[in-house]
């Protein structure tokens, strides 16, 4: 019949189609397995371990499927509850309004999902500090995105002739006590560093 003829011609004209359908089946199987594993986890650390294990031991399909499964899971309501619990340590650094924590949890989850998909990682503390900085001082975050190394200079005030590339509107934030509290002490284990900012935003972000 016509259907059989069509199938025959498709096989002649597209000899790779069977290989493609096999790859599609393999991809779907990898996704189903990854989703099942991720569904048992809610925390960022555990999901990161799942991704790291796949990256060390899995094939390409497994790695991609696991990254996607972790990204979906970290953006779920169940994960958001655990994320909010983890981020309570940073509540004192948020603006004093009832929606601030929800905004932080949502923005943090989106960042973490992006990191999973891109195959990058960052410590939970550094990511929390960066997300708070973004929410509170978006123009400062924009500045640091293009000049991550400047984060170290935020620990002290700068004079008018120092760091001429710093916009006037941001100068008063250098040495500001609240800014320092958000980025963490200069030599603290959980502070926000230039390396962390590059990890969060990707290799394309670098000092000009």
GROMACS .gro file of C-alpha atoms in nm:
model
  208
    1UNK     CA    1   0.000   0.000   0.000
    2UNK     CA    2   0.089   0.367  -0.006
    3UNK     CA    3   0.208   0.363   0.355
    4UNK     CA    4   0.451   0.077   0.288
    5UNK     CA    5   0.583   0.251  -0.023
    6UNK     CA    6   0.632   0.575   0.169
    7UNK     CA    7   0.821   0.389   0.441
    8UNK     CA    8   1.037   0.219   0.176
    9UNK     CA    9   1.126   0.547   0.005
   10UNK     CA   10   1.193   0.715   0.339
   11UNK     CA   11   1.442   0.441   0.421
   12UNK     CA   12   1.615   0.485   0.084
   13UNK     CA   13   1.625   0.863   0.105
   14UNK     CA   14   1.699   0.884   0.480
   15UNK     CA   15   1.918   0.588   0.572
   16UNK     CA   16   2.003   0.751   0.906
   17UNK     CA   17   1.640   0.779   1.017
   18UNK     CA   18   1.647   0.447   1.202
   19UNK     CA   19   1.961   0.557   1.387
   20UNK     CA   20   1.790   0.884   1.473
   21UNK     CA   21   1.484   0.705   1.613
   22UNK     CA   22   1.715   0.484   1.819
   23UNK     CA   23   1.886   0.795   1.955
   24UNK     CA   24   1.548   0.947   2.035
   25UNK     CA   25   1.446   0.636   2.227
   26UNK     CA   26   1.777   0.641   2.416
   27UNK     CA   27   1.727   1.009   2.499
   28UNK     CA   28   1.375   0.951   2.631
   29UNK     CA   29   1.493   0.657   2.840
   30UNK     CA   30   1.775   0.866   2.987
   31UNK     CA   31   1.529   1.148   3.067
   32UNK     CA   32   1.287   0.910   3.240
   33UNK     CA   33   1.566   0.763   3.455
   34UNK     CA   34   1.705   1.106   3.543
   35UNK     CA   35   1.361   1.245   3.632
   36UNK     CA   36   1.298   0.945   3.860
   37UNK     CA   37   1.628   0.999   4.043
   38UNK     CA   38   1.580   1.375   4.075
   39UNK     CA   39   1.223   1.332   4.202
   40UNK     CA   40   1.358   1.177   4.523
   41UNK     CA   41   1.571   1.484   4.598
   42UNK     CA   42   1.483   1.840   4.698
   43UNK     CA   43   1.808   2.000   4.809
   44UNK     CA   44   2.057   2.184   4.593
   45UNK     CA   45   2.353   1.993   4.738
   46UNK     CA   46   2.197   1.653   4.670
   47UNK     CA   47   2.094   1.752   4.318
   48UNK     CA   48   2.446   1.882   4.251
   49UNK     CA   49   2.585   1.544   4.363
   50UNK     CA   50   2.345   1.372   4.122
   51UNK     CA   51   2.468   1.590   3.835
   52UNK     CA   52   2.834   1.550   3.931
   53UNK     CA   53   2.801   1.172   3.942
   54UNK     CA   54   2.639   1.167   3.598
   55UNK     CA   55   2.915   1.389   3.459
   56UNK     CA   56   3.180   1.147   3.588
   57UNK     CA   57   3.018   0.818   3.494
   58UNK     CA   58   2.742   0.878   3.240
   59UNK     CA   59   2.729   0.909   2.863
   60UNK     CA   60   2.628   1.231   2.686
   61UNK     CA   61   2.255   1.151   2.690
   62UNK     CA   62   2.263   1.072   3.063
   63UNK     CA   63   2.456   1.387   3.146
   64UNK     CA   64   2.219   1.613   2.950
   65UNK     CA   65   1.912   1.439   3.091
   66UNK     CA   66   2.042   1.464   3.449
   67UNK     CA   67   2.122   1.834   3.416
   68UNK     CA   68   1.772   1.901   3.282
   69UNK     CA   69   1.608   1.688   3.552
   70UNK     CA   70   1.799   1.871   3.826
   71UNK     CA   71   1.703   2.208   3.677
   72UNK     CA   72   1.334   2.114   3.671
   73UNK     CA   73   1.349   1.975   4.022
   74UNK     CA   74   1.522   2.276   4.181
   75UNK     CA   75   1.247   2.497   4.035
   76UNK     CA   76   0.970   2.282   4.187
   77UNK     CA   77   0.752   2.385   4.483
   78UNK     CA   78   0.895   2.105   4.697
   79UNK     CA   79   1.251   2.226   4.638
   80UNK     CA   80   1.147   2.586   4.702
   81UNK     CA   81   1.041   2.493   5.057
   82UNK     CA   82   1.386   2.351   5.131
   83UNK     CA   83   1.554   2.644   4.957
   84UNK     CA   84   1.361   2.892   5.172
   85UNK     CA   85   1.466   2.702   5.485
   86UNK     CA   86   1.832   2.717   5.375
   87UNK     CA   87   1.811   3.088   5.290
   88UNK     CA   88   1.663   3.187   5.627
   89UNK     CA   89   2.022   3.247   5.740
   90UNK     CA   90   2.028   3.541   5.498
   91UNK     CA   91   1.689   3.690   5.590
   92UNK     CA   92   1.861   3.969   5.791
   93UNK     CA   93   2.026   4.091   5.471
   94UNK     CA   94   1.700   4.130   5.280
   95UNK     CA   95   1.487   4.440   5.252
   96UNK     CA   96   1.238   4.451   5.541
   97UNK     CA   97   0.923   4.354   5.354
   98UNK     CA   98   0.723   4.028   5.354
   99UNK     CA   99   0.780   3.955   4.985
  100UNK     CA  100   1.159   3.983   4.999
  101UNK     CA  101   1.216   3.617   5.094
  102UNK     CA  102   0.984   3.489   4.821
  103UNK     CA  103   1.167   3.701   4.563
  104UNK     CA  104   1.499   3.566   4.688
  105UNK     CA  105   1.382   3.202   4.675
  106UNK     CA  106   1.248   3.245   4.320
  107UNK     CA  107   1.557   3.426   4.189
  108UNK     CA  108   1.790   3.181   4.362
  109UNK     CA  109   1.602   2.884   4.212
  110UNK     CA  110   1.624   3.031   3.863
  111UNK     CA  111   1.999   3.086   3.901
  112UNK     CA  112   2.049   2.730   4.025
  113UNK     CA  113   1.842   2.586   3.739
  114UNK     CA  114   2.056   2.781   3.491
  115UNK     CA  115   2.375   2.653   3.655
  116UNK     CA  116   2.255   2.293   3.633
  117UNK     CA  117   2.161   2.328   3.266
  118UNK     CA  118   2.494   2.492   3.182
  119UNK     CA  119   2.698   2.234   3.371
  120UNK     CA  120   2.840   2.494   3.610
  121UNK     CA  121   2.837   2.498   3.990
  122UNK     CA  122   2.870   2.745   4.275
  123UNK     CA  123   2.853   2.717   4.653
  124UNK     CA  124   2.505   2.781   4.799
  125UNK     CA  125   2.640   3.066   5.013
  126UNK     CA  126   2.806   3.252   4.727
  127UNK     CA  127   2.494   3.210   4.512
  128UNK     CA  128   2.271   3.340   4.793
  129UNK     CA  129   2.494   3.645   4.842
  130UNK     CA  130   2.503   3.721   4.468
  131UNK     CA  131   2.124   3.686   4.437
  132UNK     CA  132   2.065   3.923   4.729
  133UNK     CA  133   2.308   4.174   4.580
  134UNK     CA  134   2.123   4.154   4.246
  135UNK     CA  135   1.788   4.216   4.415
  136UNK     CA  136   1.906   4.503   4.634
  137UNK     CA  137   2.150   4.679   4.402
  138UNK     CA  138   2.083   4.577   4.041
  139UNK     CA  139   2.311   4.847   3.896
  140UNK     CA  140   2.599   4.727   4.115
  141UNK     CA  141   2.531   4.370   3.998
  142UNK     CA  142   2.544   4.489   3.636
  143UNK     CA  143   2.877   4.657   3.705
  144UNK     CA  144   3.023   4.346   3.873
  145UNK     CA  145   2.896   4.124   3.591
  146UNK     CA  146   3.138   4.298   3.354
  147UNK     CA  147   3.410   4.351   3.618
  148UNK     CA  148   3.396   4.063   3.868
  149UNK     CA  149   3.738   4.149   4.014
  150UNK     CA  150   3.594   4.473   4.152
  151UNK     CA  151   3.403   4.275   4.417
  152UNK     CA  152   3.718   4.268   4.632
  153UNK     CA  153   3.735   4.649   4.636
  154UNK     CA  154   3.384   4.675   4.783
  155UNK     CA  155   3.525   4.607   5.129
  156UNK     CA  156   3.658   4.962   5.158
  157UNK     CA  157   3.557   5.309   5.048
  158UNK     CA  158   3.731   5.460   4.747
  159UNK     CA  159   3.835   5.818   4.681
  160UNK     CA  160   3.714   6.018   4.383
  161UNK     CA  161   4.030   5.946   4.184
  162UNK     CA  162   4.048   5.574   4.263
  163UNK     CA  163   3.897   5.319   4.022
  164UNK     CA  164   3.787   5.575   3.760
  165UNK     CA  165   3.575   5.311   3.584
  166UNK     CA  166   3.332   5.302   3.878
  167UNK     CA  167   3.020   5.511   3.801
  168UNK     CA  168   2.957   5.798   4.041
  169UNK     CA  169   2.621   5.650   4.137
  170UNK     CA  170   2.793   5.336   4.273
  171UNK     CA  171   3.087   5.494   4.459
  172UNK     CA  172   2.898   5.533   4.786
  173UNK     CA  173   2.838   5.155   4.793
  174UNK     CA  174   3.212   5.086   4.825
  175UNK     CA  175   3.280   5.037   5.196
  176UNK     CA  176   2.907   5.043   5.278
  177UNK     CA  177   2.843   4.822   5.584
  178UNK     CA  178   2.533   4.658   5.440
  179UNK     CA  179   2.704   4.581   5.109
  180UNK     CA  180   2.994   4.424   5.300
  181UNK     CA  181   2.750   4.220   5.507
  182UNK     CA  182   2.589   4.089   5.187
  183UNK     CA  183   2.911   3.997   5.006
  184UNK     CA  184   3.070   3.858   5.324
  185UNK     CA  185   3.395   3.941   5.502
  186UNK     CA  186   3.702   3.974   5.282
  187UNK     CA  187   3.860   3.644   5.386
  188UNK     CA  188   3.548   3.456   5.493
  189UNK     CA  189   3.491   3.100   5.367
  190UNK     CA  190   3.140   3.180   5.245
  191UNK     CA  191   3.199   3.521   5.092
  192UNK     CA  192   3.123   3.631   4.736
  193UNK     CA  193   3.433   3.621   4.516
  194UNK     CA  194   3.517   3.712   4.158
  195UNK     CA  195   3.552   3.339   4.082
  196UNK     CA  196   3.202   3.273   4.215
  197UNK     CA  197   3.055   3.555   4.006
  198UNK     CA  198   3.217   3.413   3.693
  199UNK     CA  199   3.078   3.067   3.775
  200UNK     CA  200   2.729   3.204   3.826
  201UNK     CA  201   2.724   3.416   3.511
  202UNK     CA  202   2.933   3.199   3.282
  203UNK     CA  203   3.272   3.218   3.117
  204UNK     CA  204   3.155   3.489   2.876
  205UNK     CA  205   3.158   3.735   3.165
  206UNK     CA  206   3.508   3.870   3.220
  207UNK     CA  207   3.683   4.191   3.317
  208UNK     CA  208   3.722   4.435   3.033
   0.00000   0.00000   0.00000
